[in-house]
mmCIF file of C-alpha atoms in Angstrom:
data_model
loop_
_atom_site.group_PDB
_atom_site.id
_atom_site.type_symbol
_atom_site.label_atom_id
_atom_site.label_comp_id
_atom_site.label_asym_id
_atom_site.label_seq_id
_atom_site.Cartn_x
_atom_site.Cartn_y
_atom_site.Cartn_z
ATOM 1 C CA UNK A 37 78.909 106.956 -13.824
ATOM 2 C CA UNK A 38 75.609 105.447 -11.797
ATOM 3 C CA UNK A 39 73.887 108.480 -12.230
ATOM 4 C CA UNK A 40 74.695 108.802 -15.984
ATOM 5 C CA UNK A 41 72.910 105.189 -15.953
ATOM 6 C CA UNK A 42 69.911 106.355 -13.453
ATOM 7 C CA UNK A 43 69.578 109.625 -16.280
ATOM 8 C CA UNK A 44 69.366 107.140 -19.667
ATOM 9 C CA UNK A 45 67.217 104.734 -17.831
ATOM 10 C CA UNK A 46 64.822 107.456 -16.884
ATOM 11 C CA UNK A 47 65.083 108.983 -20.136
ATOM 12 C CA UNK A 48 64.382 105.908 -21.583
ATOM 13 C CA UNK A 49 61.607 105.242 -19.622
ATOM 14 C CA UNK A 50 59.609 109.174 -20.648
ATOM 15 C CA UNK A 51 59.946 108.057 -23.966
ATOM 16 C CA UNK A 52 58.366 104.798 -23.838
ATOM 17 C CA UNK A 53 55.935 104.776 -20.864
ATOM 18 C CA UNK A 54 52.498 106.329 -21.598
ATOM 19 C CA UNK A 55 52.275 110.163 -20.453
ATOM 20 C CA UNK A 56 49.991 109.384 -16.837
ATOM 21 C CA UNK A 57 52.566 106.767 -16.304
ATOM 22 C CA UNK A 58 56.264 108.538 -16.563
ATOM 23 C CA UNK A 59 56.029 110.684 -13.802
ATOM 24 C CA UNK A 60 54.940 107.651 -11.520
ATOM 25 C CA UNK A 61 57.501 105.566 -12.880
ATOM 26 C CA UNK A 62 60.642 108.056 -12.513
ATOM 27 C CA UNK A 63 59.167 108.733 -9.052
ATOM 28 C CA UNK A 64 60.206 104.834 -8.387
ATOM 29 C CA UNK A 65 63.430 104.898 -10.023
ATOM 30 C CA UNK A 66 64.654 107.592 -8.111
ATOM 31 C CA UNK A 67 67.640 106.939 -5.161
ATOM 32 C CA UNK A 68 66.448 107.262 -1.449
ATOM 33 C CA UNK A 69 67.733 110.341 -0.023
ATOM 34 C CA UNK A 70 67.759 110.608 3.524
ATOM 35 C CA UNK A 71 65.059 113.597 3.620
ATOM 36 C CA UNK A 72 62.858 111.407 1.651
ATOM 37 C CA UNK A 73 60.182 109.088 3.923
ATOM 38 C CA UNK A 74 57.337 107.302 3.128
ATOM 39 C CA UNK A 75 54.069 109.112 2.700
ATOM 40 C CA UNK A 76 52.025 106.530 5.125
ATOM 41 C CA UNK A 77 53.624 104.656 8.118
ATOM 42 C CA UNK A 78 53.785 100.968 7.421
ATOM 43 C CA UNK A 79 50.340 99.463 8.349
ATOM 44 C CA UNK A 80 50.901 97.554 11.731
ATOM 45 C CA UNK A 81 48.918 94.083 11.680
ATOM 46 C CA UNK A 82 47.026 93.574 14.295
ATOM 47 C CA UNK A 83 47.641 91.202 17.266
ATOM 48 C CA UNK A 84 46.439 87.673 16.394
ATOM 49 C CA UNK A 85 43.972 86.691 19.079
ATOM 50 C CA UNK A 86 44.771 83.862 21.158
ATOM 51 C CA UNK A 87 41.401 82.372 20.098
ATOM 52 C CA UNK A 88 39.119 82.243 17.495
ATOM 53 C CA UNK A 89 34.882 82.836 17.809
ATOM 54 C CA UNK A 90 33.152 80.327 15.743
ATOM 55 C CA UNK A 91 29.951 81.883 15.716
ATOM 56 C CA UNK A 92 28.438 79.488 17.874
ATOM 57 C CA UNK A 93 24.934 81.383 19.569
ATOM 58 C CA UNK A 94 25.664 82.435 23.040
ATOM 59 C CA UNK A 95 23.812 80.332 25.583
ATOM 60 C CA UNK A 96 23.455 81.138 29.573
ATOM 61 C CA UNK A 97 25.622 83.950 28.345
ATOM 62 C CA UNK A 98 28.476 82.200 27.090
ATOM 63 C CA UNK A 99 29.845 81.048 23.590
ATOM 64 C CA UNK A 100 32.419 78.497 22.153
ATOM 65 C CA UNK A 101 35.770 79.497 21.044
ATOM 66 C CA UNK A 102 38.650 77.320 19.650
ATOM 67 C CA UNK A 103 42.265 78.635 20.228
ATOM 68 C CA UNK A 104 45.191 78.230 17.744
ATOM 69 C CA UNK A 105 45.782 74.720 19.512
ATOM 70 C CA UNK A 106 42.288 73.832 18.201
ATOM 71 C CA UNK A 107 41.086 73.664 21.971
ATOM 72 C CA UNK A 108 37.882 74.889 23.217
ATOM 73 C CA UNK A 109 36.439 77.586 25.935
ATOM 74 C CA UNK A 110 34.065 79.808 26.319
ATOM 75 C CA UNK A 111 33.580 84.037 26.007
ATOM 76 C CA UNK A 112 31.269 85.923 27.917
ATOM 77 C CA UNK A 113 29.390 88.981 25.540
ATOM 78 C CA UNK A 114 31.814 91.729 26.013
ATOM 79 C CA UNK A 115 34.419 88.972 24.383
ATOM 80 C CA UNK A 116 36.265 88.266 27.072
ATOM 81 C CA UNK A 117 37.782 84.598 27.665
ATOM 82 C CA UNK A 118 36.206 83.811 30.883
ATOM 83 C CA UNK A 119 36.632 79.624 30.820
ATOM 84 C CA UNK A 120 40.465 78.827 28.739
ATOM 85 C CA UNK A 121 40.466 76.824 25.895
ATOM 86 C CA UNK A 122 41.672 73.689 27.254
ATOM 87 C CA UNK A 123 38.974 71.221 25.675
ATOM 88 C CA UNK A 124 38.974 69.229 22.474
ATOM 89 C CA UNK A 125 35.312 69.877 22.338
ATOM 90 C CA UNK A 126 32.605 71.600 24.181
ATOM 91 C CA UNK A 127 28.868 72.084 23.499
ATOM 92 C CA UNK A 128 27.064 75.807 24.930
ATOM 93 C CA UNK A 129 25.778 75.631 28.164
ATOM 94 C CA UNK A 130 22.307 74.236 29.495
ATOM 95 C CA UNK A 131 21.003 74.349 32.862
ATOM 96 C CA UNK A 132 24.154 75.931 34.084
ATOM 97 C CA UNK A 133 26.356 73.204 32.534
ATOM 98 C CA UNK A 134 28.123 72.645 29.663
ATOM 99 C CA UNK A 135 29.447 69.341 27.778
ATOM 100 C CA UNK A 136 33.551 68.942 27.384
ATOM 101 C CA UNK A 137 36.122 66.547 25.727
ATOM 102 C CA UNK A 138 38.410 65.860 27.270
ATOM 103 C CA UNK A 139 41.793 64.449 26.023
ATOM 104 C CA UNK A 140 41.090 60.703 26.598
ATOM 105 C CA UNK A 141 38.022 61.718 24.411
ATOM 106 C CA UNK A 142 35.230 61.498 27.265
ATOM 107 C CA UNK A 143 32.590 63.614 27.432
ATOM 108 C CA UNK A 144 31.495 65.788 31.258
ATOM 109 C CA UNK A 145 30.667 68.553 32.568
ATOM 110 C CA UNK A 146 31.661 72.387 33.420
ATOM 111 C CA UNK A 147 30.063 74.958 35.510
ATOM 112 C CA UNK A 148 30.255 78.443 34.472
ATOM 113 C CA UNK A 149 33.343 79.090 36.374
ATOM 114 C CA UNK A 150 35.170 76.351 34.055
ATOM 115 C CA UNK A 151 35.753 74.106 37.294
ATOM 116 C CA UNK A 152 34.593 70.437 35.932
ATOM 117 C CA UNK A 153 31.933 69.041 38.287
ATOM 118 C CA UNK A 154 31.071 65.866 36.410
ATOM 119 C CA UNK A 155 34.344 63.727 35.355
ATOM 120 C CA UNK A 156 35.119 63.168 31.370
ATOM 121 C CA UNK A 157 34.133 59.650 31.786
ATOM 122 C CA UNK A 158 31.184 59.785 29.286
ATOM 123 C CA UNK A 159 31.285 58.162 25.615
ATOM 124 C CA UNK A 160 28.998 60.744 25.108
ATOM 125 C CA UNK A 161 25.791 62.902 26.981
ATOM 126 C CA UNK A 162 23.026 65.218 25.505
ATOM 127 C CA UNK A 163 22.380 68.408 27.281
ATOM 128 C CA UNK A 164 21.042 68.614 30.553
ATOM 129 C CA UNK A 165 16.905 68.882 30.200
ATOM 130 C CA UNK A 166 14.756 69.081 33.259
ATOM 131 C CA UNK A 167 17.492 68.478 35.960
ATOM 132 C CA UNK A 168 19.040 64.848 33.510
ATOM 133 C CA UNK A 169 21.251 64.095 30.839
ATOM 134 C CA UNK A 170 21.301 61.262 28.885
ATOM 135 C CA UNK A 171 24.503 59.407 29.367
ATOM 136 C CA UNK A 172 26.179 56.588 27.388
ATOM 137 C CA UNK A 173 28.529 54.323 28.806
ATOM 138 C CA UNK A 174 31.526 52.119 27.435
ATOM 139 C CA UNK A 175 28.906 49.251 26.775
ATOM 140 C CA UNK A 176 27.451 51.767 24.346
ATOM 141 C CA UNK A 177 24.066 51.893 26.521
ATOM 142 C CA UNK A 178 22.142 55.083 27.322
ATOM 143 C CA UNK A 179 20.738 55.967 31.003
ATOM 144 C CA UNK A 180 20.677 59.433 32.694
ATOM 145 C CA UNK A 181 22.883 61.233 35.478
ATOM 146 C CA UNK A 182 21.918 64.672 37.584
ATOM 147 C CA UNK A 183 23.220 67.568 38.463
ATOM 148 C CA UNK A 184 26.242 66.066 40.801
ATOM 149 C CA UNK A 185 26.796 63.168 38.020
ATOM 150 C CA UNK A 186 24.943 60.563 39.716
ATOM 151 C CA UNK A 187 23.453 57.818 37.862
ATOM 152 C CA UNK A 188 19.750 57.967 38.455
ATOM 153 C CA UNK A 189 18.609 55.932 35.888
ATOM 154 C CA UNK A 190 21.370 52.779 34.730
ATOM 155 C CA UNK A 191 22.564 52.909 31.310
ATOM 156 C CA UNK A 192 20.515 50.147 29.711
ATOM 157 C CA UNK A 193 18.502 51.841 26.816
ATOM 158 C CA UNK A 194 20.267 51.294 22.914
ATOM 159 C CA UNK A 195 19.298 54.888 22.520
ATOM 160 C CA UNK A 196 18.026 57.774 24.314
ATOM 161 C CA UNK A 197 16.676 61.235 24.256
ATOM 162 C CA UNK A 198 16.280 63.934 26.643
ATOM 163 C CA UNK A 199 13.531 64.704 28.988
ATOM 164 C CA UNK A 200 10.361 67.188 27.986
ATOM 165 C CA UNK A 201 7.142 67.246 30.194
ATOM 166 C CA UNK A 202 9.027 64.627 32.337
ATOM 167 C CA UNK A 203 9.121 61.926 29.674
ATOM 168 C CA UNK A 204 11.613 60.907 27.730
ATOM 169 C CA UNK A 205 12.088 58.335 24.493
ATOM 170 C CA UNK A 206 14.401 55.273 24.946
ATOM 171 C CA UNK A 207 15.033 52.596 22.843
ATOM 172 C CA UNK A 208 15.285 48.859 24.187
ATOM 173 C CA UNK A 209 17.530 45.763 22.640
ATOM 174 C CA UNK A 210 14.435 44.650 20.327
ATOM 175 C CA UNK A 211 14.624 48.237 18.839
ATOM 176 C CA UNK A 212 11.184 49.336 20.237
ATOM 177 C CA UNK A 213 10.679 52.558 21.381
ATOM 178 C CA UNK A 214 9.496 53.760 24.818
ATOM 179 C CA UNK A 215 8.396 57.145 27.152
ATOM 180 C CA UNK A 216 9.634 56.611 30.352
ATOM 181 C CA UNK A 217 9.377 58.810 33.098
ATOM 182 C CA UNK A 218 12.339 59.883 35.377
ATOM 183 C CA UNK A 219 11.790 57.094 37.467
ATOM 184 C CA UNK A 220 12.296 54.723 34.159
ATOM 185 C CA UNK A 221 9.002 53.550 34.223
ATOM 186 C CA UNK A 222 7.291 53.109 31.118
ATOM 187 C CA UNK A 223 4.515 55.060 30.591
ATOM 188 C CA UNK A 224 1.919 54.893 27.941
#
């Protein structure tokens, strides 16, 4: 009885469908057999990777990525994940270091090797630029820290910049603007 039902249907269906479309159609309506198999293999979707490239320009050799968890490393140029994404944030690398947040939201720094050699203790820092980075504190106040994360110059400036030709700008409390050089004497 089901196949005198599979024969109207597809009878049906000749004398409706348009002429391409009947042979198509009947081809669909017809029972599995077990000789018959697909004419492709199912498409396999590929493996999700564990992180995502932003398209962030490599610097020092290195480039952001964010993982699934929204957490930040870095990839070397063959794409391989040579520092794991364990940061909220992270800026590209300058000077052999690069920025991170970590979770108490304080900005340090990395080495290339991941291993953090200035603690996330920063409201926030600019780049490294001729051996400094400017620094700001919890007081909101800019001054500048080396290499090791040493304060050379106190935080004291309401703004700063970073250093070029050994000068950089700062801004004082009366909102004037000053070079200083990386001693943090003004210069004219």
């Amino acid at each position: 009885m089901k196949h005198v039902y599979q024969i109207l249907l597809a009878v049906m269906v000749l004398l409706v469908a348009p002429a391409g479309m009947s042979a198509q159609i009947y081809d669909n309506l017809r029972p599995p057999t077990r000789t018959t198999r697909p004419t492709t293999p199912p498409k396999k979707k590929p493996a999700k990777k564990k992180w995502e490239y932003k398209g962030a320009a490599f610097c020092e050799g290195l480039a952001p990525v964010m993982d699934d968890n929204e957490k930040w490393g870095f990839i070397d140029k063959t794409g391989k994940l040579v520092i794991p994404c364990k940061w909220n944030g992270v800026e590209s690398f300058s000077e052999g270091l690069a920025k991170v947040l970590d979770d108490n939201w304080k900005w340090g720094f990395i080495d290339k090797t991941g291993k953090l050699v200035i603690p996330c203790k920063w409201e926030y820092a600019h780049d490294f630029s001729e051996g400094l980075a400017g620094v700001q504190d919890n007081n909101r106040k800019w001054g500048f820290i080396d290499k090791t994360g040493q304060v050379v110059l106190p935080c004291q400036w309401k703004n700063a910049y970073f250093f070029s030709g050994g000068v950089a700008r700062v801004q004082d409390d009366n909102e004037e603007w000053h070079d200083i050089n990386k001693t943090g004497k003004i210069v004219k």
